[in-house]
């Protein structure tokens, strides 16, 4: 279980929002949907390496704050120009009111 | 140091210099703003853009119909003046805002407006989507930004000809034929990914087909009226796009990682702001490009304490721009240094902007 990372308390993320989490030199984006589902992806946009969590969460979409590239953060799918490369997603778990995610 | 000419191509000396100086895809200054506040401002809505688009299309229809009805008399002139500005100038801001995907909340509406307004302003949508993406990554970074409207020294003749979009249209026509033949320019190849290129080629062929169709209809009817309605308005109505567009960055610093120093926020009247979709809040737009046009005035209020004094009018902006561009003809190293509010920390000016060469 050592590859499960304790990321944050569930309340650290507002509804329909995201925060950046840094771990061991890596950037991750932690998401909370309007219906309190939690997701984790790589934290930097695959287009220009901009921190995604500063962007806008709309439903299951995160929009990059720099060029408005969109990803489905539940699957990592890039939704069209200017983002062409999918985002890496991570398995999540909730334990004791905290969000964990599993590093590969 | 003697200033040397800068290389504004995206594949030349200054492109390499920009890399060496750490100006490529760099971290830019951003005013601190509460996350909840910026989230509120970024929130999308369909209604302001639907309202404005219906007004815009309605006015296009009425003015175009009026121009056609009075064709052959002087009465057509005011109608075509209005039609031309809505078609050839206001399409610029519609192209821009929908290209960012911020005009509407609904995605397909942004796409529809993007392709429609791209045609009106005679811009190839795929090329300009990627060009504008680069403009936002590397704003007014020489050798990186393909949308530097007034390089130093400025080309005044081209600027004057572009009041009626003559130079830009000639470039577009040449580009359309190049793209229709399945090729890009070396500059374009630096910012258009392989996966997007076939779209460029097919849309260029479509544009050529539509424009040739208009020419054929003109020949068949023995009148240029069809071209006055489709095609030519991009030229005769383009002057307000230039008037608005030159206020954005002209005469300001190059190679700085701070939009407060290379962009202008200019107060404009409600008619201009309708035509220009609030892009007069240009510092705000560049610093937070996800904020839709209708929320830019609120964003301006939220961050103005940390920004230079806005220009009170477009006339005031031109009182600075025109003398600056004329001075740059003889003194290309000259630019306007914006004054930040007391206590605001400027980003250090990068040496790339003082015309150093790599040697």
Coordinates of C-alpha atoms in Angstrom, one line a residue:
Chain A
X1 CA 0.0 0.0 0.0
X2 CA 3.0 2.3 0.0
X3 CA 2.1 3.7 -3.4
X4 CA -1.1 5.2 -2.1
X5 CA -0.6 8.9 -1.5
X6 CA -2.5 10.8 1.2
X7 CA -3.4 14.0 -0.8
X8 CA -5.7 16.1 1.2
X9 CA -8.8 16.4 3.4
X10 CA -12.0 16.1 1.3
X11 CA -13.1 19.6 2.4
X12 CA -9.8 21.1 1.2
X13 CA -11.4 21.1 -2.3
X14 CA -14.5 23.2 -2.9
X15 CA -17.4 21.8 -4.8
X16 CA -16.8 21.8 -8.6
X17 CA -13.2 22.9 -8.2
X18 CA -9.7 21.6 -8.2
X19 CA -6.5 22.2 -6.3
X20 CA -2.8 21.5 -7.1
X21 CA -1.0 18.9 -5.0
X22 CA 2.8 18.6 -5.2
X23 CA 4.5 15.3 -4.3
X24 CA 8.0 14.2 -4.8
X25 CA 8.7 16.7 -7.6
X26 CA 5.4 15.9 -9.4
X27 CA 2.3 18.1 -9.9
X28 CA -1.1 16.6 -9.5
X29 CA -4.6 18.1 -9.9
X30 CA -7.2 17.0 -7.4
X31 CA -10.8 17.5 -8.4
X32 CA -14.2 17.5 -6.6
X33 CA -17.3 17.4 -8.7
X34 CA -20.6 19.1 -7.8
X35 CA -21.9 15.7 -6.5
X36 CA -18.8 15.1 -4.4
X37 CA -16.9 12.7 -6.6
X38 CA -13.2 13.0 -6.4
X39 CA -10.6 12.5 -9.2
X40 CA -6.9 12.9 -9.6
X41 CA -4.9 13.6 -12.8
X42 CA -1.5 14.9 -13.7
X43 CA -1.4 18.5 -12.6
X44 CA 0.2 20.2 -15.7
X45 CA -1.6 20.7 -19.0
X46 CA -0.2 18.4 -21.7
X47 CA 0.0 21.4 -24.1
X48 CA 2.2 24.0 -22.3
X49 CA 2.7 22.5 -18.8
X50 CA 0.5 25.1 -17.1
X51 CA -1.0 24.1 -13.7
X52 CA -4.5 22.9 -14.5
X53 CA -6.0 23.5 -11.1
X54 CA -5.9 27.2 -11.6
X55 CA -8.4 26.6 -14.4
X56 CA -12.2 26.2 -14.4
X57 CA -14.0 23.0 -13.5
X58 CA -17.3 22.6 -15.4
X59 CA -19.0 19.3 -14.8
X60 CA -16.4 16.7 -15.6
X61 CA -14.3 19.1 -17.7
X62 CA -11.2 21.0 -16.5
X63 CA -10.3 24.0 -18.7
X64 CA -6.7 25.1 -18.7
X65 CA -6.2 28.7 -17.5
X66 CA -3.7 29.6 -20.2
X67 CA -5.2 28.5 -23.5
X68 CA -8.6 27.1 -22.5
X69 CA -7.7 23.6 -23.6
X70 CA -10.2 21.1 -22.2
X71 CA -9.9 17.7 -20.6
X72 CA -12.4 15.2 -19.2
X73 CA -10.7 14.8 -15.9
X74 CA -12.6 11.6 -15.1
X75 CA -10.9 9.9 -18.1
X76 CA -8.1 12.3 -19.0
X77 CA -9.4 12.6 -22.5
X78 CA -8.2 15.7 -24.4
X79 CA -11.3 17.3 -25.8
X80 CA -9.7 19.1 -28.8
X81 CA -7.3 21.9 -29.9
X82 CA -5.1 23.2 -28.5
X83 CA -4.8 20.1 -26.3
X84 CA -4.0 17.0 -28.4
X85 CA -2.5 14.7 -25.7
X86 CA -4.6 13.0 -23.1
X87 CA -4.0 13.6 -19.4
X88 CA -2.8 10.8 -17.1
X89 CA -5.4 9.9 -14.4
X90 CA -4.9 8.1 -11.1
X91 CA -7.0 5.7 -9.1
X92 CA -8.5 7.4 -6.0
X93 CA -9.8 6.2 -2.7
X94 CA -11.4 7.9 0.3
X95 CA -10.5 6.9 3.8
X96 CA -11.4 8.7 7.0
X97 CA -12.4 11.9 5.3
X98 CA -9.3 12.1 3.2
X99 CA -8.5 11.7 -0.5
X100 CA -5.8 9.2 -1.5
X101 CA -4.6 8.4 -5.0
X102 CA -2.4 5.5 -6.2
X103 CA 0.8 6.3 -8.0
X104 CA 1.8 3.8 -10.7
Chain B
X1 CA 25.0 49.5 -27.5
X2 CA 23.9 50.2 -31.0
X3 CA 20.5 48.8 -31.7
X4 CA 20.3 46.3 -34.4
X5 CA 17.2 45.2 -36.4
X6 CA 15.2 42.5 -34.7
X7 CA 14.2 39.3 -36.4
X8 CA 10.4 38.8 -36.0
X9 CA 10.3 35.5 -37.9
X10 CA 9.6 32.5 -35.8
X11 CA 12.6 30.6 -37.2
X12 CA 15.3 33.1 -37.0
X13 CA 18.0 34.6 -34.7
X14 CA 15.6 36.2 -32.2
X15 CA 13.6 32.9 -31.9
X16 CA 16.9 31.3 -30.6
X17 CA 17.5 34.4 -28.4
X18 CA 14.1 34.0 -26.8
X19 CA 14.9 30.4 -25.9
X20 CA 18.3 31.4 -24.5
X21 CA 16.7 34.2 -22.5
X22 CA 14.1 32.0 -20.9
X23 CA 11.2 33.8 -22.6
X24 CA 9.6 30.7 -24.2
X25 CA 6.5 29.4 -22.4
X26 CA 7.7 31.2 -19.3
X27 CA 5.9 32.1 -16.1
X28 CA 4.1 35.4 -16.4
X29 CA 3.3 37.9 -13.7
X30 CA -0.3 37.5 -12.4
X31 CA -2.1 39.8 -10.0
X32 CA -3.1 37.9 -6.8
X33 CA -6.9 37.4 -6.8
X34 CA -9.0 35.3 -4.5
X35 CA -9.7 31.9 -6.0
X36 CA -13.5 32.2 -5.3
X37 CA -13.6 35.6 -7.0
X38 CA -11.8 34.5 -10.1
X39 CA -13.9 31.3 -10.3
X40 CA -17.0 33.5 -10.2
X41 CA -15.6 35.7 -12.9
X42 CA -14.6 32.7 -15.1
X43 CA -18.1 31.3 -14.9
X44 CA -19.6 30.8 -18.4
X45 CA -23.0 31.9 -19.5
X46 CA -24.8 31.7 -22.9
X47 CA -27.1 34.6 -22.5
X48 CA -24.8 37.7 -22.9
X49 CA -23.3 36.2 -26.1
X50 CA -26.7 35.1 -27.5
X51 CA -28.1 38.5 -26.9
X52 CA -25.2 40.2 -28.6
X53 CA -25.0 37.8 -31.4
X54 CA -28.7 38.2 -32.2
X55 CA -28.3 42.0 -32.2
X56 CA -25.1 41.7 -34.4
X57 CA -26.8 39.3 -36.9
X58 CA -29.9 41.4 -36.9
X59 CA -28.0 44.5 -37.7
X60 CA -26.0 42.7 -40.4
X61 CA -29.2 41.6 -42.0
X62 CA -30.9 45.0 -41.9
X63 CA -27.9 47.0 -43.0
X64 CA -27.0 44.5 -45.7
X65 CA -30.6 44.5 -47.0
X66 CA -30.6 48.3 -46.9
X67 CA -27.4 48.5 -48.8
X68 CA -28.7 46.1 -51.5
X69 CA -32.1 47.9 -51.7
X70 CA -30.4 51.3 -52.2
X71 CA -27.7 49.9 -54.4
X72 CA -26.9 52.4 -57.2
X73 CA -27.8 55.4 -55.1
X74 CA -25.8 57.3 -52.5
X75 CA -28.2 56.1 -49.9
X76 CA -26.5 52.7 -49.9
X77 CA -23.3 54.3 -48.5
X78 CA -24.4 54.6 -44.8
X79 CA -25.9 51.1 -44.9
X80 CA -22.7 49.6 -46.3
X81 CA -20.7 51.5 -43.8
X82 CA -22.6 49.9 -40.9
X83 CA -22.7 46.5 -42.7
X84 CA -18.9 46.7 -43.4
X85 CA -18.0 47.6 -39.8
X86 CA -20.2 44.8 -38.4
X87 CA -18.9 42.3 -41.0
X88 CA -15.2 43.3 -41.4
X89 CA -14.4 44.7 -37.9
X90 CA -16.8 43.4 -35.3
X91 CA -16.1 39.9 -36.6
X92 CA -12.6 40.2 -35.2
X93 CA -13.8 40.3 -31.6
X94 CA -16.3 37.5 -32.3
X95 CA -13.6 35.4 -33.8
X96 CA -11.4 36.1 -30.8
X97 CA -13.8 35.5 -28.0
X98 CA -15.3 32.3 -29.5
X99 CA -11.7 31.1 -30.3
X100 CA -11.0 31.2 -26.6
X101 CA -14.2 29.2 -26.0
X102 CA -15.4 31.9 -23.6
X103 CA -18.1 33.6 -25.5
X104 CA -20.8 31.0 -24.8
X105 CA -21.1 28.3 -22.2
X106 CA -22.3 25.9 -24.9
X107 CA -19.4 24.5 -26.9
X108 CA -21.1 24.2 -30.3
X109 CA -22.2 27.8 -30.2
X110 CA -18.5 28.9 -29.7
X111 CA -17.5 26.7 -32.6
X112 CA -20.3 28.0 -34.9
X113 CA -19.5 31.6 -34.2
X114 CA -15.7 30.9 -34.5
X115 CA -16.0 29.5 -38.0
X116 CA -18.5 32.0 -39.2
X117 CA -16.6 35.1 -37.9
X118 CA -13.3 33.6 -39.1
X119 CA -14.7 33.7 -42.6
X120 CA -16.0 37.2 -42.3
X121 CA -12.7 38.6 -41.2
X122 CA -10.9 36.4 -43.8
X123 CA -8.8 34.4 -41.3
X124 CA -8.2 30.7 -41.7
X125 CA -9.7 29.3 -38.5
X126 CA -7.2 26.5 -37.8
X127 CA -4.1 28.6 -38.5
X128 CA -5.3 31.5 -36.4
X129 CA -6.4 29.3 -33.5
X130 CA -2.9 28.1 -33.2
X131 CA -1.3 31.4 -33.9
X132 CA -3.4 33.0 -31.2
X133 CA -2.5 30.2 -28.8
X134 CA 1.1 31.1 -29.3
X135 CA 0.3 34.8 -28.9
X136 CA -1.0 34.0 -25.5
X137 CA 1.9 31.7 -24.5
X138 CA 4.6 34.2 -25.7
X139 CA 2.9 37.6 -25.9
X140 CA 5.1 40.1 -27.8
X141 CA 8.1 37.9 -27.4
X142 CA 10.1 38.6 -30.5
X143 CA 10.8 35.4 -32.5
X144 CA 7.9 33.6 -30.9
X145 CA 4.7 35.6 -31.2
X146 CA 3.3 35.5 -34.7
X147 CA 0.8 38.3 -33.9
X148 CA 3.1 41.3 -33.3
X149 CA 1.1 43.9 -35.2
X150 CA 3.8 46.7 -35.1
X151 CA 7.3 45.3 -35.2
X152 CA 10.1 47.8 -34.7
X153 CA 10.7 49.8 -36.8
X154 CA 7.0 49.8 -37.8
X155 CA 6.0 49.5 -41.4
X156 CA 3.8 52.6 -41.6
X157 CA 2.9 52.0 -45.3
X158 CA 1.6 48.5 -44.6
X159 CA -0.3 49.9 -41.6
X160 CA -2.0 52.5 -43.7
X161 CA -2.9 50.0 -46.4
X162 CA -4.3 47.7 -43.7
X163 CA -6.9 50.4 -42.7
X164 CA -8.7 48.7 -45.6
X165 CA -7.2 45.2 -44.9
X166 CA -5.2 45.4 -48.2
X167 CA -1.9 43.9 -47.0
X168 CA -3.5 41.4 -44.7
X169 CA -6.0 40.3 -47.4
X170 CA -3.2 39.9 -50.0
X171 CA -1.3 37.7 -47.5
X172 CA -4.4 35.7 -46.8
X173 CA -5.1 35.1 -50.5
X174 CA -1.5 33.9 -51.0
X175 CA -1.7 31.7 -47.9
X176 CA -5.0 30.2 -49.1
X177 CA -3.5 29.0 -52.3
X178 CA -0.4 27.7 -50.5
X179 CA -2.5 25.8 -48.0
X180 CA -5.0 24.6 -50.6
X181 CA -1.9 23.0 -52.2
X182 CA -1.1 21.2 -49.0
X183 CA 1.7 23.3 -47.7
X184 CA 2.4 25.6 -44.7
X185 CA 4.9 28.5 -44.4
X186 CA 8.0 27.7 -42.2
X187 CA 6.6 30.1 -39.5
X188 CA 3.2 28.3 -39.5
X189 CA 4.9 24.9 -39.3
X190 CA 6.3 26.0 -35.9
X191 CA 2.9 26.4 -34.3
X192 CA 0.4 24.2 -36.2
X193 CA 0.7 20.6 -35.1
X194 CA 0.8 17.8 -37.7
X195 CA -2.6 16.5 -36.6
X196 CA -4.3 19.8 -37.4
X197 CA -2.7 20.4 -40.9
X198 CA -5.2 18.5 -43.1
X199 CA -8.0 20.7 -41.6
X200 CA -6.0 23.8 -42.7
X201 CA -5.7 22.5 -46.2
X202 CA -9.4 21.6 -46.6
X203 CA -10.7 24.8 -45.1
X204 CA -8.4 26.8 -47.5
X205 CA -10.0 25.0 -50.4
X206 CA -13.4 25.7 -49.0
X207 CA -12.6 29.5 -48.6
X208 CA -11.3 29.6 -52.2
X209 CA -14.5 27.9 -53.5
X210 CA -16.7 30.3 -51.7
X211 CA -14.8 33.4 -52.8
X212 CA -14.7 32.1 -56.4
X213 CA -18.4 31.5 -56.2
X214 CA -18.9 35.1 -55.3
X215 CA -16.8 36.2 -58.2
X216 CA -18.8 34.0 -60.5
X217 CA -22.1 35.4 -59.2
X218 CA -20.8 38.9 -59.8
X219 CA -19.8 38.0 -63.4
X220 CA -23.2 36.3 -64.0
X221 CA -25.2 39.3 -62.6
X222 CA -22.9 41.9 -64.1
X223 CA -22.7 43.6 -60.7
X224 CA -20.3 43.8 -57.8
X225 CA -23.2 43.9 -55.4
X226 CA -22.8 40.2 -54.4
X227 CA -19.1 41.0 -53.5
X228 CA -20.2 44.0 -51.5
X229 CA -22.2 41.6 -49.4
X230 CA -19.7 38.7 -49.2
X231 CA -16.0 39.2 -49.4
X232 CA -15.4 42.9 -49.9
X233 CA -16.8 43.9 -46.5
X234 CA -13.7 42.3 -45.0
X235 CA -11.7 45.1 -46.7
X236 CA -14.0 48.2 -46.8
X237 CA -15.2 47.5 -43.3
X238 CA -12.0 46.4 -41.7
X239 CA -10.8 49.9 -40.4
X240 CA -12.3 49.6 -36.9
X241 CA -10.6 46.2 -36.4
X242 CA -7.3 48.0 -37.0
X243 CA -8.4 51.0 -34.9
X244 CA -9.2 48.7 -31.9
X245 CA -6.4 46.2 -32.5
X246 CA -3.5 48.6 -32.6
X247 CA -4.3 49.8 -29.1
X248 CA -3.6 46.4 -27.7
X249 CA 0.2 46.3 -27.7
X250 CA 1.6 48.8 -30.2
X251 CA 4.6 50.8 -28.9
X252 CA 4.8 49.0 -25.6
X253 CA 7.6 46.7 -24.3
X254 CA 8.8 43.6 -26.1
X255 CA 10.2 40.6 -24.3
X256 CA 8.7 41.2 -20.9
X257 CA 6.9 38.6 -18.8
X258 CA 4.3 41.0 -17.5
X259 CA 1.2 41.8 -19.4
X260 CA 0.9 45.1 -17.5
X261 CA 3.9 46.3 -19.4
X262 CA 3.1 45.1 -22.9
X263 CA -0.7 45.5 -23.1
X264 CA -3.1 48.4 -22.8
X265 CA -6.4 48.7 -21.0
X266 CA -8.3 51.5 -22.6
X267 CA -11.7 52.8 -21.5
X268 CA -14.2 52.8 -24.5
X269 CA -17.7 53.9 -25.0
X270 CA -20.6 51.3 -25.0
X271 CA -20.8 51.2 -28.8
X272 CA -17.1 50.5 -29.2
X273 CA -17.3 47.9 -26.4
X274 CA -20.2 46.2 -28.2
X275 CA -18.2 46.1 -31.4
X276 CA -15.0 45.1 -29.7
X277 CA -16.6 42.8 -27.1
X278 CA -14.7 44.4 -24.2
X279 CA -11.3 43.5 -25.5
X280 CA -10.3 47.1 -24.5
X281 CA -9.7 45.4 -21.1
X282 CA -6.6 43.9 -22.7
X283 CA -4.3 43.5 -19.7
X284 CA -7.1 41.7 -17.9
X285 CA -7.8 39.5 -20.9
X286 CA -4.2 38.4 -21.3
X287 CA -3.6 37.9 -17.6
X288 CA -6.8 35.8 -17.2
X289 CA -7.9 34.6 -20.6
X290 CA -10.6 32.3 -19.2
X291 CA -12.7 35.3 -18.1
X292 CA -15.5 35.9 -20.6
X293 CA -15.9 39.2 -22.3
X294 CA -18.9 40.1 -20.2
X295 CA -17.0 39.7 -17.0
X296 CA -13.9 41.7 -18.0
X297 CA -15.2 45.0 -16.5
X298 CA -15.6 43.3 -13.2
X299 CA -12.2 41.7 -13.5
X300 CA -10.8 45.2 -14.2
X301 CA -12.2 46.5 -11.0
X302 CA -10.8 43.6 -9.1
X303 CA -7.2 44.0 -10.3
X304 CA -6.8 47.6 -11.3
X305 CA -5.0 48.4 -8.0
X306 CA -2.0 46.4 -9.3
X307 CA -2.1 47.7 -12.9
X308 CA -1.0 50.8 -14.7
X309 CA -3.5 53.6 -15.0
X310 CA -5.9 52.7 -17.8
X311 CA -6.1 55.0 -20.8
X312 CA -9.2 57.2 -20.5
X313 CA -10.2 56.8 -24.2
X314 CA -9.0 55.4 -27.5
X315 CA -8.0 58.9 -28.6
X316 CA -5.8 59.1 -25.5
X317 CA -4.2 55.8 -26.4
X318 CA -3.5 57.0 -30.0
X319 CA -2.0 60.2 -28.6
X320 CA 0.7 57.9 -27.3
X321 CA 0.8 55.3 -30.0
X322 CA 1.2 57.5 -33.1
X323 CA 4.2 59.5 -31.8
X324 CA 5.7 56.4 -30.5
X325 CA 5.5 54.5 -33.8
X326 CA 6.8 57.6 -35.7
X327 CA 9.8 57.8 -33.3
X328 CA 10.4 54.1 -33.7
X329 CA 11.0 54.6 -37.4
X330 CA 14.3 56.3 -36.5
X331 CA 14.8 54.9 -33.0
X332 CA 13.6 51.3 -33.0
X333 CA 14.9 50.7 -29.5
X334 CA 12.4 53.2 -28.1
X335 CA 9.2 52.0 -26.5
X336 CA 6.6 53.2 -23.9
X337 CA 7.5 52.2 -20.4
X338 CA 4.3 51.8 -18.4
X339 CA 4.2 53.0 -14.8
X340 CA 3.0 50.5 -12.3
X341 CA 1.2 51.6 -9.2
X342 CA 3.2 52.5 -6.1
X343 CA 4.6 49.4 -4.5
X344 CA 3.9 47.1 -7.5
X345 CA 6.8 44.9 -8.4
X346 CA 7.7 45.0 -12.1
X347 CA 9.1 41.9 -13.7
X348 CA 12.7 42.6 -14.7
X349 CA 13.1 43.8 -18.2
X350 CA 14.7 41.1 -20.3
X351 CA 17.9 41.8 -22.1
X352 CA 16.5 40.3 -25.3
X353 CA 14.5 43.6 -25.6
X354 CA 17.6 45.8 -25.9
X355 CA 18.5 44.5 -29.3
X356 CA 21.3 42.3 -28.3
X357 CA 22.6 39.8 -30.8
X358 CA 23.8 36.4 -29.8
X359 CA 27.4 37.2 -30.6

